[in-house]
Amino acid sequence: MESITAKRALIVGLDGAPPEAVQMTATPHIDRLLRYAAYTWNAQSTLPTWTLQCFVSVLAGVPADAYELMSDPEGWLEPRTYPVPSLFDLAHQAGLGTAMFNNWHPLDTLPRPGTVDKLFSSEGDSGVVVREACAYLLREDPRLCFVHLADPDAAGHKHGWRSEEQCAAVARCDAHLGVLLGALEERGWLQETLVVVLSDHAGGMVTEFLHGCDDPTYSHPLVTTVPWICCGPGVKKGHEIGAEVSICDTAPTAALLLGLKIPESWQGRVVSDALTTQ
Ligand SMILES: [Zn+2]
């Protein structure tokens, strides 16, 4: 098995962005990434398709029912009590710098206290989040950096999933991604960084403006199917992944590429089809 192949990881969460909205929108930076990435437009979210729970799946490799969140009627959780380590735990224990920039305050509760060196949260204008993340990337060396952008979810709730407004929100996210990749490029880190761009869930169907919010078991494919794009050292280039991918597979794939030991408690699996050697 390969030893460490990526020096750092940047994970960008496009909240609520469905694959169709990304594909229908002019996204030059995502397009550029795809040329060097292994990707699928058919990755699967976890249930319930609620933001905090799904990002726990992304960063801690388990679906919500593994830690009894299904019983929470409000969709809130005490993530600090979820009984598995997150990527932040792993990176922090390995002495790697960690950072999280989010566009929705409840995500502050996702990392266990003390496992992120930099935690920034700002609701509303996602540009503020990206500016802060870029300033940090240009100044420090976070080896694990998670950036969350809320625009597609906000536009979906307000204007409907796959609406013109949601596509405009995806375009804003793409511009933000360009700025983040520009910061990596400026540091000379682009070739050595694992970049993952994904959504936590999509939406629509229950009503045009929701993503299964009232029903934790709601699993229509238009709500659960999300883009998952992975680019960096050890990753196939321009490769559409044929295997099934869950958002739970993000953490183990990133851990493997960062040389971190994958906890047995994680349910996600390494996306072998995305990798050149494993
Ligand atoms: Zn969400």
GROMACS .gro file of C-alpha atoms and ligand atoms in nm:
model
  279
    1MET     CA    1   0.000   0.000   0.000
    2GLU     CA    2   0.115   0.350  -0.072
    3SER     CA    3   0.255   0.556   0.208
    4ILE     CA    4   0.147   0.915   0.253
    5THR     CA    5   0.052   1.056  -0.082
    6ALA     CA    6  -0.114   1.386   0.006
    7LYS     CA    7   0.044   1.642   0.232
    8ARG     CA    8  -0.280   1.812   0.315
    9ALA     CA    9  -0.652   1.799   0.245
   10LEU     CA   10  -0.901   2.069   0.156
   11ILE     CA   11  -1.262   1.953   0.179
   12VAL     CA   12  -1.523   2.190   0.039
   13GLY     CA   13  -1.888   2.126   0.120
   14LEU     CA   14  -2.143   2.281  -0.115
   15ASP     CA   15  -2.447   2.261   0.110
   16GLY     CA   16  -2.748   2.113  -0.065
   17ALA     CA   17  -2.605   2.131  -0.419
   18PRO     CA   18  -2.768   1.867  -0.641
   19PRO     CA   19  -2.564   1.719  -0.926
   20GLU     CA   20  -2.807   1.859  -1.182
   21ALA     CA   21  -2.759   2.218  -1.061
   22VAL     CA   22  -2.381   2.178  -1.088
   23GLN     CA   23  -2.410   2.024  -1.434
   24MET     CA   24  -2.656   2.289  -1.558
   25THR     CA   25  -2.438   2.576  -1.439
   26ALA     CA   26  -2.124   2.722  -1.592
   27THR     CA   27  -1.866   2.618  -1.333
   28PRO     CA   28  -1.518   2.676  -1.482
   29HIS     CA   29  -1.333   2.593  -1.163
   30ILE     CA   30  -1.522   2.269  -1.099
   31ASP     CA   31  -1.471   2.182  -1.468
   32ARG     CA   32  -1.098   2.237  -1.431
   33LEU     CA   33  -1.095   2.023  -1.118
   34LEU     CA   34  -1.286   1.744  -1.295
   35ARG     CA   35  -1.013   1.713  -1.555
   36TYR     CA   36  -0.773   1.613  -1.277
   37ALA     CA   37  -1.024   1.437  -1.052
   38ALA     CA   38  -1.198   1.110  -0.983
   39TYR     CA   39  -1.564   1.196  -0.951
   40THR     CA   40  -1.920   1.073  -0.947
   41TRP     CA   41  -2.250   1.253  -0.988
   42ASN     CA   42  -2.422   0.965  -0.809
   43ALA     CA   43  -2.274   0.965  -0.461
   44GLN     CA   44  -2.523   0.896  -0.186
   45SER     CA   45  -2.606   1.107   0.114
   46THR     CA   46  -2.691   0.953   0.451
   47LEU     CA   47  -3.022   0.968   0.637
   48PRO     CA   48  -3.160   1.188   0.764
   49THR     CA   49  -3.059   1.427   0.488
   50TRP     CA   50  -3.000   1.704   0.740
   51THR     CA   51  -2.696   1.921   0.717
   52LEU     CA   52  -2.526   1.862   1.049
   53GLN     CA   53  -2.585   1.488   1.044
   54CYS     CA   54  -2.462   1.460   0.686
   55PHE     CA   55  -2.144   1.653   0.754
   56VAL     CA   56  -2.078   1.426   1.053
   57SER     CA   57  -2.105   1.145   0.796
   58VAL     CA   58  -1.859   1.327   0.570
   59LEU     CA   59  -1.604   1.399   0.841
   60ALA     CA   60  -1.655   1.106   1.078
   61GLY     CA   61  -1.742   0.824   0.838
   62VAL     CA   62  -2.070   0.712   0.993
   63PRO     CA   63  -2.438   0.764   0.916
   64ALA     CA   64  -2.654   0.928   1.179
   65ASP     CA   65  -2.830   0.607   1.279
   66ALA     CA   66  -2.494   0.481   1.404
   67TYR     CA   67  -2.514   0.730   1.685
   68GLU     CA   68  -2.888   0.750   1.751
   69LEU     CA   69  -2.967   1.084   1.599
   70MET     CA   70  -3.278   0.963   1.426
   71SER     CA   71  -3.476   1.018   1.744
   72ASP     CA   72  -3.401   1.388   1.753
   73PRO     CA   73  -3.714   1.557   1.616
   74GLU     CA   74  -3.548   1.888   1.547
   75GLY     CA   75  -3.260   1.742   1.353
   76TRP     CA   76  -3.013   1.887   1.600
   77LEU     CA   77  -2.751   1.692   1.776
   78GLU     CA   78  -2.480   1.707   2.031
   79PRO     CA   79  -2.209   1.605   1.791
   80ARG     CA   80  -1.946   1.622   2.057
   81THR     CA   81  -2.111   1.313   2.196
   82TYR     CA   82  -2.102   1.111   1.874
   83PRO     CA   83  -1.900   0.807   1.961
   84VAL     CA   84  -1.650   0.793   1.677
   85PRO     CA   85  -1.345   1.003   1.601
   86SER     CA   86  -1.368   1.255   1.319
   87LEU     CA   87  -1.099   1.342   1.068
   88PHE     CA   88  -1.028   1.642   1.292
   89ASP     CA   89  -0.953   1.405   1.583
   90LEU     CA   90  -0.721   1.196   1.366
   91ALA     CA   91  -0.535   1.490   1.217
   92HIS     CA   92  -0.502   1.666   1.549
   93GLN     CA   93  -0.372   1.352   1.721
   94ALA     CA   94  -0.116   1.317   1.442
   95GLY     CA   95   0.005   1.670   1.509
   96LEU     CA   96  -0.136   1.814   1.187
   97GLY     CA   97  -0.284   2.164   1.184
   98THR     CA   98  -0.661   2.175   1.134
   99ALA     CA   99  -0.907   2.445   1.033
  100MET     CA  100  -1.277   2.478   0.969
  101PHE     CA  101  -1.459   2.766   0.804
  102ASN     CA  102  -1.834   2.734   0.797
  103ASN     CA  103  -2.133   2.925   0.670
  104TRP     CA  104  -2.379   2.790   0.930
  105HIS     CA  105  -2.319   2.817   1.303
  106PRO     CA  106  -2.442   2.470   1.413
  107LEU     CA  107  -2.144   2.320   1.230
  108ASP     CA  108  -1.927   2.477   1.501
  109THR     CA  109  -2.033   2.187   1.720
  110LEU     CA  110  -1.905   1.920   1.481
  111PRO     CA  111  -1.537   1.902   1.578
  112ARG     CA  112  -1.459   1.791   1.927
  113PRO     CA  113  -1.327   2.084   2.133
  114GLY     CA  114  -0.954   2.129   2.095
  115THR     CA  115  -0.930   1.940   1.765
  116VAL     CA  116  -0.942   2.246   1.538
  117ASP     CA  117  -0.672   2.510   1.552
  118LYS     CA  118  -0.887   2.760   1.367
  119LEU     CA  119  -1.266   2.767   1.371
  120PHE     CA  120  -1.445   3.045   1.184
  121SER     CA  121  -1.817   3.072   1.132
  122SER     CA  122  -2.022   3.334   0.954
  123GLU     CA  123  -2.378   3.305   0.831
  124GLY     CA  124  -2.506   3.493   0.528
  125ASP     CA  125  -2.245   3.605   0.276
  126SER     CA  126  -2.031   3.303   0.192
  127GLY     CA  127  -1.768   3.542   0.054
  128VAL     CA  128  -1.679   3.629   0.414
  129VAL     CA  129  -1.613   3.262   0.489
  130VAL     CA  130  -1.397   3.219   0.181
  131ARG     CA  131  -1.197   3.537   0.243
  132GLU     CA  132  -1.123   3.418   0.598
  133ALA     CA  133  -1.028   3.071   0.475
  134CYS     CA  134  -0.798   3.214   0.207
  135ALA     CA  135  -0.631   3.452   0.448
  136TYR     CA  136  -0.564   3.157   0.677
  137LEU     CA  137  -0.437   2.935   0.395
  138LEU     CA  138  -0.199   3.208   0.285
  139ARG     CA  139  -0.071   3.264   0.640
  140GLU     CA  140  -0.077   2.923   0.810
  141ASP     CA  141  -0.047   2.561   0.704
  142PRO     CA  142  -0.365   2.373   0.792
  143ARG     CA  143  -0.308   2.016   0.684
  144LEU     CA  144  -0.681   1.947   0.715
  145CYS     CA  145  -0.909   2.232   0.612
  146PHE     CA  146  -1.286   2.209   0.580
  147VAL     CA  147  -1.477   2.491   0.411
  148HIS     CA  148  -1.857   2.491   0.413
  149LEU     CA  149  -2.061   2.710   0.177
  150ALA     CA  150  -2.434   2.740   0.244
  151ASP     CA  151  -2.552   2.921  -0.071
  152PRO     CA  152  -2.708   2.629  -0.266
  153ASP     CA  153  -2.904   2.511   0.038
  154ALA     CA  154  -3.028   2.861   0.118
  155ALA     CA  155  -3.132   2.916  -0.244
  156GLY     CA  156  -3.298   2.574  -0.255
  157HIS     CA  157  -3.511   2.645   0.051
  158LYS     CA  158  -3.603   2.991  -0.075
  159HIS     CA  159  -3.643   2.937  -0.450
  160GLY     CA  160  -3.658   2.561  -0.498
  161TRP     CA  161  -3.405   2.292  -0.580
  162ARG     CA  162  -3.258   2.311  -0.932
  163SER     CA  163  -3.409   2.659  -0.971
  164GLU     CA  164  -3.236   2.935  -1.161
  165GLU     CA  165  -3.151   3.095  -0.827
  166GLN     CA  166  -2.995   2.775  -0.698
  167CYS     CA  167  -2.784   2.747  -1.011
  168ALA     CA  168  -2.669   3.106  -0.950
  169ALA     CA  169  -2.573   2.999  -0.596
  170VAL     CA  170  -2.371   2.710  -0.739
  171ALA     CA  171  -2.197   2.958  -0.969
  172ARG     CA  172  -2.102   3.170  -0.665
  173CYS     CA  173  -1.964   2.859  -0.496
  174ASP     CA  174  -1.762   2.780  -0.807
  175ALA     CA  175  -1.608   3.128  -0.798
  176HIS     CA  176  -1.527   3.072  -0.429
  177LEU     CA  177  -1.368   2.739  -0.514
  178GLY     CA  178  -1.153   2.921  -0.770
  179VAL     CA  179  -1.033   3.159  -0.499
  180LEU     CA  180  -0.951   2.871  -0.263
  181LEU     CA  181  -0.762   2.682  -0.534
  182GLY     CA  182  -0.583   3.007  -0.616
  183ALA     CA  183  -0.463   3.028  -0.256
  184LEU     CA  184  -0.328   2.671  -0.277
  185GLU     CA  185  -0.159   2.758  -0.605
  186GLU     CA  186  -0.003   3.071  -0.456
  187ARG     CA  187   0.147   2.860  -0.177
  188GLY     CA  188   0.273   2.605  -0.430
  189TRP     CA  189   0.052   2.342  -0.267
  190LEU     CA  190  -0.185   2.254  -0.550
  191GLN     CA  191  -0.001   1.937  -0.654
  192GLU     CA  192   0.035   1.799  -0.303
  193THR     CA  193  -0.314   1.869  -0.171
  194LEU     CA  194  -0.613   1.639  -0.176
  195VAL     CA  195  -0.913   1.849  -0.278
  196VAL     CA  196  -1.260   1.706  -0.221
  197VAL     CA  197  -1.571   1.893  -0.335
  198LEU     CA  198  -1.906   1.743  -0.241
  199SER     CA  199  -2.259   1.810  -0.126
  200ASP     CA  200  -2.411   1.682   0.197
  201HIS     CA  201  -2.753   1.623   0.038
  202ALA     CA  202  -2.964   1.756  -0.246
  203GLY     CA  203  -3.334   1.841  -0.218
  204GLY     CA  204  -3.678   1.885  -0.362
  205MET     CA  205  -3.961   1.633  -0.400
  206VAL     CA  206  -4.119   1.639  -0.049
  207THR     CA  207  -4.189   1.990  -0.144
  208GLU     CA  208  -3.987   2.184  -0.393
  209PHE     CA  209  -3.833   2.378  -0.106
  210LEU     CA  210  -3.725   2.103   0.132
  211HIS     CA  211  -3.485   1.815   0.159
  212GLY     CA  212  -3.674   1.568   0.367
  213CYS     CA  213  -3.666   1.794   0.670
  214ASP     CA  214  -3.988   1.663   0.819
  215ASP     CA  215  -3.917   1.298   0.764
  216PRO     CA  216  -3.582   1.154   0.871
  217THR     CA  217  -3.636   0.842   0.662
  218TYR     CA  218  -3.716   1.028   0.340
  219SER     CA  219  -3.482   0.896   0.075
  220HIS     CA  220  -3.593   1.004  -0.273
  221PRO     CA  221  -3.292   0.987  -0.508
  222LEU     CA  222  -3.333   1.354  -0.597
  223VAL     CA  223  -3.267   1.430  -0.231
  224THR     CA  224  -2.998   1.171  -0.158
  225THR     CA  225  -2.789   1.186  -0.477
  226VAL     CA  226  -2.497   1.425  -0.461
  227PRO     CA  227  -2.178   1.515  -0.648
  228TRP     CA  228  -1.848   1.384  -0.506
  229ILE     CA  229  -1.526   1.509  -0.662
  230CYS     CA  230  -1.181   1.410  -0.543
  231CYS     CA  231  -0.853   1.538  -0.681
  232GLY     CA  232  -0.493   1.513  -0.574
  233PRO     CA  233  -0.191   1.289  -0.529
  234GLY     CA  234  -0.280   0.922  -0.558
  235VAL     CA  235  -0.614   1.000  -0.724
  236LYS     CA  236  -0.706   0.904  -1.079
  237LYS     CA  237  -0.738   1.196  -1.321
  238GLY     CA  238  -1.048   1.260  -1.530
  239HIS     CA  239  -1.201   0.935  -1.405
  240GLU     CA  240  -1.573   0.889  -1.353
  241ILE     CA  241  -1.610   0.652  -1.059
  242GLY     CA  242  -1.823   0.352  -1.140
  243ALA     CA  243  -1.844   0.213  -0.788
  244GLU     CA  244  -2.103   0.326  -0.536
  245VAL     CA  245  -1.985   0.612  -0.321
  246SER     CA  246  -2.134   0.730   0.006
  247ILE     CA  247  -2.053   1.062   0.165
  248CYS     CA  248  -1.936   0.840   0.456
  249ASP     CA  249  -1.648   0.729   0.233
  250THR     CA  250  -1.497   1.078   0.233
  251ALA     CA  251  -1.325   1.054   0.572
  252PRO     CA  252  -1.160   0.713   0.519
  253THR     CA  253  -1.045   0.809   0.168
  254ALA     CA  254  -0.895   1.134   0.296
  255ALA     CA  255  -0.743   0.957   0.598
  256LEU     CA  256  -0.574   0.697   0.378
  257LEU     CA  257  -0.430   0.961   0.147
  258LEU     CA  258  -0.306   1.165   0.443
  259GLY     CA  259  -0.143   0.858   0.596
  260LEU     CA  260  -0.375   0.851   0.897
  261LYS     CA  261  -0.497   0.525   1.046
  262ILE     CA  262  -0.862   0.462   0.962
  263PRO     CA  263  -1.062   0.390   1.278
  264GLU     CA  264  -1.246   0.056   1.286
  265SER     CA  265  -1.558   0.238   1.405
  266TRP     CA  266  -1.599   0.418   1.073
  267GLN     CA  267  -1.853   0.261   0.842
  268GLY     CA  268  -1.741   0.440   0.529
  269ARG     CA  269  -1.494   0.269   0.298
  270VAL     CA  270  -1.201   0.397   0.099
  271VAL     CA  271  -1.315   0.480  -0.254
  272SER     CA  272  -1.062   0.245  -0.414
  273ASP     CA  273  -1.196   0.315  -0.762
  274ALA     CA  274  -1.081   0.676  -0.721
  275LEU     CA  275  -0.722   0.584  -0.638
  276THR     CA  276  -0.431   0.502  -0.863
  277THR     CA  277  -0.269   0.236  -0.647
  278GLN     CA  278  -0.494   0.091  -0.376
  279ZN      ZN  279  -2.724   2.077   0.406
   0.00000   0.00000   0.00000
